[in-house]
Coordinates of C-alpha atoms and ligand atoms in Angstrom, one line a residue:
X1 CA 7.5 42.6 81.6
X2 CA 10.9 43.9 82.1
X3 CA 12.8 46.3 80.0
X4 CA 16.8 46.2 79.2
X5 CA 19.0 48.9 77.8
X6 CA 20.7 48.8 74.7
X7 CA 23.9 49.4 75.9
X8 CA 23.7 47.0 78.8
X9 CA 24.9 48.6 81.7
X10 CA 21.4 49.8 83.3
X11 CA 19.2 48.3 85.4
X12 CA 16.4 46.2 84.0
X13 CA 13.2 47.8 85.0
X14 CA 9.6 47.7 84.6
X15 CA 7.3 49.2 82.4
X16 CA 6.7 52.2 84.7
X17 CA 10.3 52.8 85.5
X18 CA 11.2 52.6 82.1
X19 CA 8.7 55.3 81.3
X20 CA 9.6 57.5 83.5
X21 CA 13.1 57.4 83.0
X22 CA 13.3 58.1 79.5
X23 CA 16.9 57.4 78.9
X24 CA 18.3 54.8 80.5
X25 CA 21.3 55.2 83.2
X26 CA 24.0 53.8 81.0
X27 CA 23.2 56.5 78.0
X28 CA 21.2 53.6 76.2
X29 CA 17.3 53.0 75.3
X30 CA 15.1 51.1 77.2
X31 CA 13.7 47.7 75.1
X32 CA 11.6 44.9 76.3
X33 CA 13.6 41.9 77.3
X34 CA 11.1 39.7 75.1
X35 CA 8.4 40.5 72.8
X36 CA 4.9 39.2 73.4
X37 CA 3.7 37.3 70.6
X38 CA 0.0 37.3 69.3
X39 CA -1.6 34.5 67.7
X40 CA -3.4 34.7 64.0
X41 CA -6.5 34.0 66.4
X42 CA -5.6 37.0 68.4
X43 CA -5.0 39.0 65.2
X44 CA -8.4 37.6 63.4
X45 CA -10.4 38.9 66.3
X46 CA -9.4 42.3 65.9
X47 CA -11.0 42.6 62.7
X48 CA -13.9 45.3 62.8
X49 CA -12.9 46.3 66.8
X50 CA -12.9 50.0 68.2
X51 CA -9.0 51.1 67.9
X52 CA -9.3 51.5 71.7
X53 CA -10.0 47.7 71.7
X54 CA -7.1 46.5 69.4
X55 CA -5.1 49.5 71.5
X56 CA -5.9 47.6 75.2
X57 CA -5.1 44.4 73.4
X58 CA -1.8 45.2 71.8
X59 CA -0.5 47.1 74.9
X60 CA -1.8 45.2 77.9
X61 CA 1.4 42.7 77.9
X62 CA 4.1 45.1 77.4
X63 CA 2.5 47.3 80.6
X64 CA 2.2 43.6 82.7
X65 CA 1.3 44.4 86.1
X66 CA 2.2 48.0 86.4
X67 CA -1.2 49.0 85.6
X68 CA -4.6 47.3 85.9
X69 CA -6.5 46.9 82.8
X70 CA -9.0 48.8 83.9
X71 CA -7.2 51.7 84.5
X72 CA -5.5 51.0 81.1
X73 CA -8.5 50.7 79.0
X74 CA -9.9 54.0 81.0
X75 CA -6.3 55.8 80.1
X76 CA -7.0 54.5 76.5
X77 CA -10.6 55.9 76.3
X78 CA -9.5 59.4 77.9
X79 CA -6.3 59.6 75.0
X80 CA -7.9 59.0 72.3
X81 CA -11.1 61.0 73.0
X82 CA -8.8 63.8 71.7
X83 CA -8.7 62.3 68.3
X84 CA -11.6 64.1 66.5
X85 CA -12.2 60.8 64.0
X86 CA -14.2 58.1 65.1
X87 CA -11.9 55.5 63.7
X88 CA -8.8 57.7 65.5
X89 CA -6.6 56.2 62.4
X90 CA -8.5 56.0 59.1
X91 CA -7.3 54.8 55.8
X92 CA -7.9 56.0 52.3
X93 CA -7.0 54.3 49.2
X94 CA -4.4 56.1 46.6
X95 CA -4.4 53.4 44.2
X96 CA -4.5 49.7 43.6
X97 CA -2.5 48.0 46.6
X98 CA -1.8 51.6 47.8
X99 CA -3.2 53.3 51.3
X100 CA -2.9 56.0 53.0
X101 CA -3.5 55.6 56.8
X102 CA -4.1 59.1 58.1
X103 CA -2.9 59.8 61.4
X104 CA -3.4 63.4 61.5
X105 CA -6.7 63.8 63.1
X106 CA -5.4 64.9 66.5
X107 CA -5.3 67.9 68.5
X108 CA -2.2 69.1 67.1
X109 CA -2.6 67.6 63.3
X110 CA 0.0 65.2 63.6
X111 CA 1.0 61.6 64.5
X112 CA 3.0 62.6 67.6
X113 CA -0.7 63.0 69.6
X114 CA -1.4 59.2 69.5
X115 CA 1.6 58.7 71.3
X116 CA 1.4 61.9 73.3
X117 CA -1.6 61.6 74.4
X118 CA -1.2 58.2 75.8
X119 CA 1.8 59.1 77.7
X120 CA -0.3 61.8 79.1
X121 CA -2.9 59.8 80.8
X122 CA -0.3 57.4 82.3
X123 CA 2.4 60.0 83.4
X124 CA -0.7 61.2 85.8
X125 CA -2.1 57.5 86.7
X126 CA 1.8 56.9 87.5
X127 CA 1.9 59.7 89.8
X128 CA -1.6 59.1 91.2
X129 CA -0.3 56.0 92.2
X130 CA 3.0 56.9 94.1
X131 CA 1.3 60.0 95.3
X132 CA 4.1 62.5 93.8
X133 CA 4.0 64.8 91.0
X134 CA 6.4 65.4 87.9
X135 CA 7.4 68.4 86.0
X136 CA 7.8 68.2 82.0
X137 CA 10.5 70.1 80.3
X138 CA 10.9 69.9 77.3
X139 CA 12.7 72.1 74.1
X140 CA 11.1 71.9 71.0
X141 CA 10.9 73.5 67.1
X142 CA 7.4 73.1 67.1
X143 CA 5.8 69.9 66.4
X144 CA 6.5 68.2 69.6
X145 CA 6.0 70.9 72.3
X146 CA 2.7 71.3 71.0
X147 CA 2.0 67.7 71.2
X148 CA 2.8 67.6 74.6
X149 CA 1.4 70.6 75.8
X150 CA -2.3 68.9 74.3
X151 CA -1.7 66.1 76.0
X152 CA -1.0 67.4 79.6
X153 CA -2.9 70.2 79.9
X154 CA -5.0 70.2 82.7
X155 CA -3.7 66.7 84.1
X156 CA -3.6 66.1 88.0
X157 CA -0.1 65.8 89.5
X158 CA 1.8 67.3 86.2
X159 CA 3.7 70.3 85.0
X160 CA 4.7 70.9 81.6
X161 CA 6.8 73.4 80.6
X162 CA 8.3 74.2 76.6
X163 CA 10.8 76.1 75.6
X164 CA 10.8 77.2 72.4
X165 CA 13.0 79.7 70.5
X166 CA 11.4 83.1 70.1
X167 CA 10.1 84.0 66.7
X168 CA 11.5 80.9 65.2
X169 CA 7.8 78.4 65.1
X170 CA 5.5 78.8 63.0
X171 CA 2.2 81.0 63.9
X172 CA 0.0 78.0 63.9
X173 CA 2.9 76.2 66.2
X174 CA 3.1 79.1 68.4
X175 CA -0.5 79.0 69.0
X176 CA -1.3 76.0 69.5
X177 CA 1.3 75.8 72.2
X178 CA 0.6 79.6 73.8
X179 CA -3.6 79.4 73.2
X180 CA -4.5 76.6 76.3
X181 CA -5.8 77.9 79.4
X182 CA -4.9 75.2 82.1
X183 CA -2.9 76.2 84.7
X184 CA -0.2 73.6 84.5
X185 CA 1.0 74.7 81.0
X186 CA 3.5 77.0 80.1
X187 CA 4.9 77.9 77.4
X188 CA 8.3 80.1 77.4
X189 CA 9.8 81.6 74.3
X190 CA 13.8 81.7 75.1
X191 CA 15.9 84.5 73.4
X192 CA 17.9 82.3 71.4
X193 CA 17.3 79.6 68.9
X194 CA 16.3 76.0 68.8
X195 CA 20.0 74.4 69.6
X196 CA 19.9 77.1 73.1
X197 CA 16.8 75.5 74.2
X198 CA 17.7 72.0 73.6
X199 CA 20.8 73.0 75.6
X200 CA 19.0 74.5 78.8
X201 CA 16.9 71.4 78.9
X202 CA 20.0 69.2 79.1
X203 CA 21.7 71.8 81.6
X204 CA 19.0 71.1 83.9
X205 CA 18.5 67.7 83.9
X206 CA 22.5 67.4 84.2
X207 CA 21.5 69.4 87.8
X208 CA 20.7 66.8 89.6
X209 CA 19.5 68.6 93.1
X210 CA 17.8 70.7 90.2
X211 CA 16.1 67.5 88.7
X212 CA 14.7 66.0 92.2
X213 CA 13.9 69.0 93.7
X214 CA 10.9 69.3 91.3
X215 CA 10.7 66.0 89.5
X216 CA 12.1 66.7 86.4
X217 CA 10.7 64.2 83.4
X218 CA 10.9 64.3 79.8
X219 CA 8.4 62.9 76.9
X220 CA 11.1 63.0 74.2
X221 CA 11.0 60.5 71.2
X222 CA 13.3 57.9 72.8
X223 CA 10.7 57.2 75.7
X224 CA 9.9 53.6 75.3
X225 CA 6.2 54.0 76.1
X226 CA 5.9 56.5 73.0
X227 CA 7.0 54.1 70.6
X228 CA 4.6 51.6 72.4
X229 CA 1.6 53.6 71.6
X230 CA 2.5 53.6 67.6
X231 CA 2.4 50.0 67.5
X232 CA -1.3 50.6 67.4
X233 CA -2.1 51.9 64.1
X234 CA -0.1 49.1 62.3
X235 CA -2.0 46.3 64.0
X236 CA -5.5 48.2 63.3
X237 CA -3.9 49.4 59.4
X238 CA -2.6 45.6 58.4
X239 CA -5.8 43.7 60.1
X240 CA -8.5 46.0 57.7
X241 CA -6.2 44.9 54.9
X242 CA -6.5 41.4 55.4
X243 CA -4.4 40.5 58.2
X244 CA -3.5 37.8 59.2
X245 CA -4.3 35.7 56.2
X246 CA -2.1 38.3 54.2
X247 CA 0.4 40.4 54.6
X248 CA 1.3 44.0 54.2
X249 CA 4.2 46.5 53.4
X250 CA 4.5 49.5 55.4
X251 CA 6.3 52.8 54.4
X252 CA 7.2 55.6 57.0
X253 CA 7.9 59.3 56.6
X254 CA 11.2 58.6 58.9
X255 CA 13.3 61.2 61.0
X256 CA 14.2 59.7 64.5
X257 CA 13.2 56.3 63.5
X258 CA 10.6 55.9 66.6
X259 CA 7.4 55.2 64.4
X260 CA 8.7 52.7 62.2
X261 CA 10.5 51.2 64.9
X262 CA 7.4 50.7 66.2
X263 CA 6.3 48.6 62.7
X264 CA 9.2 46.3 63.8
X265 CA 7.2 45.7 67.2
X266 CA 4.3 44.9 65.5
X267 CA 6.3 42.6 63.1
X268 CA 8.1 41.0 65.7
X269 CA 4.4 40.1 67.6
X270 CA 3.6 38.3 64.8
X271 CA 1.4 40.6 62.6
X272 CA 2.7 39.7 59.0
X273 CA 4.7 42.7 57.8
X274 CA 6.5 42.0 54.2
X275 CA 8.7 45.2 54.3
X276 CA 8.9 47.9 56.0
X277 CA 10.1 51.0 54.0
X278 CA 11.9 54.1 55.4
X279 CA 11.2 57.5 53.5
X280 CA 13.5 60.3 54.2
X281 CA 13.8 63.3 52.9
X282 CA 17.6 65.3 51.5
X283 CA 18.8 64.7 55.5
X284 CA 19.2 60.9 54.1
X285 CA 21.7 59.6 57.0
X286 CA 19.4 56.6 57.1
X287 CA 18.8 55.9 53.1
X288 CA 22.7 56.6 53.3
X289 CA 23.1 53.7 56.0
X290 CA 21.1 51.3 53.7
X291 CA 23.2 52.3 50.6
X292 CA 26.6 52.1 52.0
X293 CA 26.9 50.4 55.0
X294 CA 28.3 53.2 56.8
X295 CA 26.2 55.3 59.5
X296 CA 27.8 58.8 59.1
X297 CA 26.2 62.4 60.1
X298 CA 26.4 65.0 58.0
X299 CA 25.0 68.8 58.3
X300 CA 20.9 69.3 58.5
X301 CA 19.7 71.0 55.4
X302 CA 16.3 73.0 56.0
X303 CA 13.1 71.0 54.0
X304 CA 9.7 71.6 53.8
X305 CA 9.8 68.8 55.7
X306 CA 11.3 69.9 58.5
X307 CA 9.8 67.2 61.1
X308 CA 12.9 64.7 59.2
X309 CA 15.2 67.7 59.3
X310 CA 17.6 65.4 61.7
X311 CA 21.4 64.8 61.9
X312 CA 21.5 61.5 64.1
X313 CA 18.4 59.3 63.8
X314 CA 18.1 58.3 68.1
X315 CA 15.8 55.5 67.7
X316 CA 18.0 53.4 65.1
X317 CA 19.9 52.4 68.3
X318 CA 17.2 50.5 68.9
X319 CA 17.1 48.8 65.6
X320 CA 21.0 48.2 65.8
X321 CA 21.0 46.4 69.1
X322 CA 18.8 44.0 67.6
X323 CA 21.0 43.7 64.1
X324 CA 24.0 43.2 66.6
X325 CA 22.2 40.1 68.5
X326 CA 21.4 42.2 71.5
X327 CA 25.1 43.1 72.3
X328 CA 25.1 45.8 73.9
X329 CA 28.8 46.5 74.2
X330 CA 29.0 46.7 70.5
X331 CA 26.1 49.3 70.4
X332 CA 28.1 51.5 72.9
X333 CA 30.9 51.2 70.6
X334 CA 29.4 52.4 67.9
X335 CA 28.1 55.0 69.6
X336 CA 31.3 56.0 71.3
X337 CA 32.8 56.2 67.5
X338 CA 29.6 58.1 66.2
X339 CA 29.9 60.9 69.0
X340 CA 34.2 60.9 68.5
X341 CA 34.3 60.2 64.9
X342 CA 31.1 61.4 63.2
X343 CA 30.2 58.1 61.7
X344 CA 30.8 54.0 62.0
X345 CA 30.9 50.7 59.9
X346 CA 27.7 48.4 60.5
X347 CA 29.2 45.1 60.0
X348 CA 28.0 42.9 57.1
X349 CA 25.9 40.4 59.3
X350 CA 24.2 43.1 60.9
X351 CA 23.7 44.7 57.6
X352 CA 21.9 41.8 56.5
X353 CA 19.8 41.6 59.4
X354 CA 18.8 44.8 59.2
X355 CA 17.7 44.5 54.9
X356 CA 16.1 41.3 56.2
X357 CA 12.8 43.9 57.4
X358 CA 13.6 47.5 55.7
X359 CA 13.9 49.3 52.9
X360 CA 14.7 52.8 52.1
X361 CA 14.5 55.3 49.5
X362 CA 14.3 59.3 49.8
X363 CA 13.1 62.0 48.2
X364 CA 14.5 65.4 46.7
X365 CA 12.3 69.2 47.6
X366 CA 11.6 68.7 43.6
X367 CA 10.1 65.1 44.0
X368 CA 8.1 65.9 47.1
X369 CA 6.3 69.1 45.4
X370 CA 5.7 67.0 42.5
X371 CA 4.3 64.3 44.8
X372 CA 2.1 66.3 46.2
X373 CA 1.1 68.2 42.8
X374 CA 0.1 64.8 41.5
X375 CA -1.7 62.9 44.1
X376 CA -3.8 65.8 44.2
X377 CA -4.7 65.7 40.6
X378 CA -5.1 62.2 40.5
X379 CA -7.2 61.2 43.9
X380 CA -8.1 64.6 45.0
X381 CA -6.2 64.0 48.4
X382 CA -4.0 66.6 50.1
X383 CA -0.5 65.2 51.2
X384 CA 1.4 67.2 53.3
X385 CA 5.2 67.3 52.4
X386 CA 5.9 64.5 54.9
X387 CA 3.2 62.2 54.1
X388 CA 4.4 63.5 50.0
X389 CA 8.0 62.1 51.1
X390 CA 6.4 58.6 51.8
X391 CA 3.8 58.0 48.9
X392 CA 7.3 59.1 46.8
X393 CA 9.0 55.9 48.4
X394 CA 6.4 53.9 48.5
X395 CA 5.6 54.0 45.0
X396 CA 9.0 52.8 44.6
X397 CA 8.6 49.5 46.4
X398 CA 5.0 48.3 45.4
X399 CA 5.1 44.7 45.4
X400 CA 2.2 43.5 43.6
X401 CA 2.2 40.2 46.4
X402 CA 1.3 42.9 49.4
X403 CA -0.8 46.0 49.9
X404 CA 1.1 48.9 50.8
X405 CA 0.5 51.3 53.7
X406 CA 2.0 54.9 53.7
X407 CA 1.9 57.0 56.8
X408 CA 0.8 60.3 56.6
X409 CA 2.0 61.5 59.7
X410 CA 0.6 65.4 59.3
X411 CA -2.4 67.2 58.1
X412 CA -1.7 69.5 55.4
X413 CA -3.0 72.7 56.9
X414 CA 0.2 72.6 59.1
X415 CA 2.6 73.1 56.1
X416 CA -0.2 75.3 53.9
X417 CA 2.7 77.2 52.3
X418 CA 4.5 74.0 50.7
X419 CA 1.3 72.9 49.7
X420 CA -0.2 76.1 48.3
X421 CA 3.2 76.1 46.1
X422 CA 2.4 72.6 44.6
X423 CA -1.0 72.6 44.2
X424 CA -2.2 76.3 44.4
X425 CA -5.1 75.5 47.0
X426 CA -4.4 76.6 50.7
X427 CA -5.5 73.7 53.1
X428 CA -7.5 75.5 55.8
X429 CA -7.4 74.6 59.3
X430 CA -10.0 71.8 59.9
X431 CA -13.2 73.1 61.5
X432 CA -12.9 72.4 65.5
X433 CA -9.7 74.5 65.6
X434 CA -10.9 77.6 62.9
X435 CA -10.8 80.0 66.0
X436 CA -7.1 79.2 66.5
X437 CA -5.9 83.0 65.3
X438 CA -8.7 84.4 67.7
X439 CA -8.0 82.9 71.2
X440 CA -5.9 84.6 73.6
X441 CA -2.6 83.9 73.9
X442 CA -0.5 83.1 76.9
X443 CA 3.6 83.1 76.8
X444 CA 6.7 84.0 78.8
X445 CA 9.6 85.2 77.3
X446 CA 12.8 84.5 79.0
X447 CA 16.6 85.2 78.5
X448 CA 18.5 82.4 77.5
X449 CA 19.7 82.0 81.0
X450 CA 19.6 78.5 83.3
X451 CA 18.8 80.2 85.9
X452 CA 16.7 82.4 85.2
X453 CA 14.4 79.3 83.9
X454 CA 15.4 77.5 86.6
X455 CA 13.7 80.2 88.8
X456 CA 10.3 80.3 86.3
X457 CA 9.6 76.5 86.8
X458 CA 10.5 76.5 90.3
X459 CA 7.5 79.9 91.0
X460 CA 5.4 78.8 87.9
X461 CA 4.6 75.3 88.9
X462 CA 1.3 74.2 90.3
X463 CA 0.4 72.5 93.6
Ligands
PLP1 C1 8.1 63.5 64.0 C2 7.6 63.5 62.6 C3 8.1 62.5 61.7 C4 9.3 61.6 62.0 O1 8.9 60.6 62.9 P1 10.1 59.8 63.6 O2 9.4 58.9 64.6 O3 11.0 60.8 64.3 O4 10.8 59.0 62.6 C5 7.6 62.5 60.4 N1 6.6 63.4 60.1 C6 6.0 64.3 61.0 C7 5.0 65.2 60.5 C8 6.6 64.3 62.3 O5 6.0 65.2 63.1

């Protein structure tokens, strides 16, 4: 299987490479040249499987040769041990033709750990393999670090390290990234704020003796392989709601548009998805895009959901080189005139191709506390804001012809403020993780200063 960028001036490269690299050399993302198609046989026999199984069946021909199945399934199993649900991505039922699939059950209470915790296994096999080791940096306002830090600690061959911006996370945020033990974590709180540490990250990889000397790497949300591992929970969602023989809508709590890109994998495989429907919140760049015709950024206004708090969407790059015919010139145009000019034109054909598989709708602060207000009375479940964002949408597109699947991509104990304000309960934290507040803490704090953090990862890392 060979990968291509979307703005067609990189190498083509394999599954591993592409991984590794993250972005590719041109500035573009890495896609796979063709998609592997699945049968309705192959789709049929999935019915009533282990997720692992449907995960070592969906993934095996997108990794090709770069990893032997064995080692695959194994890196499987180890991942989604993690996951403390035996089904790893249940579903519950809101209404008639309306699901939740609940993807919150991970170490860190949110979707990010399936992918996460994939990449995980096989950024240690890959270094196994080539006998070297890699070092994670990565900058994050919560959600994400902590995601990665579950999935690496302890890992042979790997460093992570995540910079976060002093007293700016959340307590349970902070915790879960400063609370594990393993030696090859590290979490540093910079002086400064979110946009400093995003900027120190870039500094360093932009150093490139920097960058080899210690095998710099990052696990950010445009890595090919994290979009991969989502593909997952559509195949094993859409097959326990009749799949093949019928098909199924999809809605998705959307931000940097890597999860429901992956619902355009699946689709493109062959699993029958009607529509799939993005939900953002007031940061609408996308529902904007849909509307209009015109991809323009505008400011980022705080939510209660702030995991879709985004200016720029990264992964819709993706989605556009495909609308364009896989031109990649005319994606780096556009992105030459989004990064000069704020904003572009999609033409009308690509428009069309795009509507041809989403939809999009968003939802006000008002709407998503009433959202979660109501489900609660009527079903008893406990949205959190982004998964409230969703069900909003997706209420709005029912088609009686096709179930309809929302993503609820956190657990509401992460956001127990917003929900306390809708519904008056506070969601606790689930059981395994009550002793959170009482585990020992471990964190550096650093100046906002490159080298200065160039000199902490350079001491701090491991063997
Ligand atoms: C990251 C995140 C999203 C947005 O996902 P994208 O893949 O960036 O579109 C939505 N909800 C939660 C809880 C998240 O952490």
């Amino acid at each position: 299987m060979r990968y291509v960028s979307t703005r067609g001036r990189a190498p083509e490269l394999g599954f591993e490479e592409a991984m590794l690299a993250g972005l590719a050399r041109d500035g573009g993302l890495y896609v796979p040249e063709t998609v592997p198609q699945l049968g309705p046989e192959a789709f049929a026999a999935m019915a009533g499987l282990p997720y692992e199984e449907v995960a070592l069946r969906v993934l095996r021909p997108f990794v090709g040769d770069d990893l032997p199945e064995a080692e695959l399934r194994d890196a499987i199993a180890q991942a989604y041990a993690a996951i403390a649900h035996t089904a790893r991505a249940p579903m519950v039922q809101l209404a008639p033709g309306h699901f939740l699939l609940e993807l919150f059950h991970g170490p860190t209470l949110a979707f990010k750990d399936f992918a996460m915790q994939l990449i995980g296994q096989l950024f240690s096999r890959a270094m196994q393999k080539r006998q070297d080791r890699i070092t994670i940096v990565g900058a994050t306002s919560g959600d994400t670090g902590s995601a990665a830090i579950e999935a690496f600690r302890g890992l042979p061959r790997t460093d992570v390290f995540i910079l976060f911006p002093e007293g700016r996370v959340s307590e349970v945020q902070r915790r879960q990234m400063t609370t594990p033990d393993e030696a090859n974590v590290h979490a540093i709180a910079v002086k400064g704020d979110f946009d400093d540490c995003q900027a120190q990250v870039k500094a360093m990889f932009n150093d490139h003796a920097f960058r080899d000397e210690v095998g710099l790497s990052a696990v950010n949300s445009i890595n090919w392989a994290r979009v991969l591992a989502q593909v997952v929970y559509y195949v094993t969602a859409a097959v326990a709601l009749g799949a093949p023989h019928r098909a199924v809508d999809f809605t998705v709590p959307t931000g940097n548009f890597g999860d429901i890109f992956a619902g355009n994998i699946a689709r493109r495989m062959g699993l029958p998805i009607g529509r799939l429907v993005i939900a953002t919140n007031r940061n609408d760049i996308l529902h904007r895009t849909f509307a209009t015709g015109r991809h323009e950024k505008e400011g980022v206004e705080p939510t209660m959901s702030p995991s879709m708090d985004i200016q720029v969407s990264s992964n819709f790059e993706r989605a556009l080189f495909e609308a364009y015919g896989r031109d990649g010139g005319a994606v780096s145009q556009l992105m030459d005139e989004l990064r000069d000019k704020g904003g572009f034109g999609v033409s009308q054909g690509a428009m069309e191709a795009l509507r041809e598989t989403y939809a999009s709708g968003r939802a006000s602060e008002e709407e998503t506390r009433d959202t979660i207000r109501r489900i609660h009375a009527t079903t008893g479940e406990i949205l959190c804001p982004h998964s409230a964002v969703g069900v909003k949408v997706a209420e709005e597109h029912l088609d009686p012809a096709r179930p309809m699947v929302t993503l609820a991509t956190a657990h509401p104990a992460k956001f127990p403020d917003a929900v306390e304000a809708a519904t008056g309960l506070r969601p606790g934290l689930p059981k395994r993780m009550a002793d959170l507040y009482d585990r020992p803490e471990r964190v550096t704090p650093v100046d906002n200063d490159l080298v200065a953090l160039q000199d902490l990862i350079r001491e701090r890392r491991t063997t």
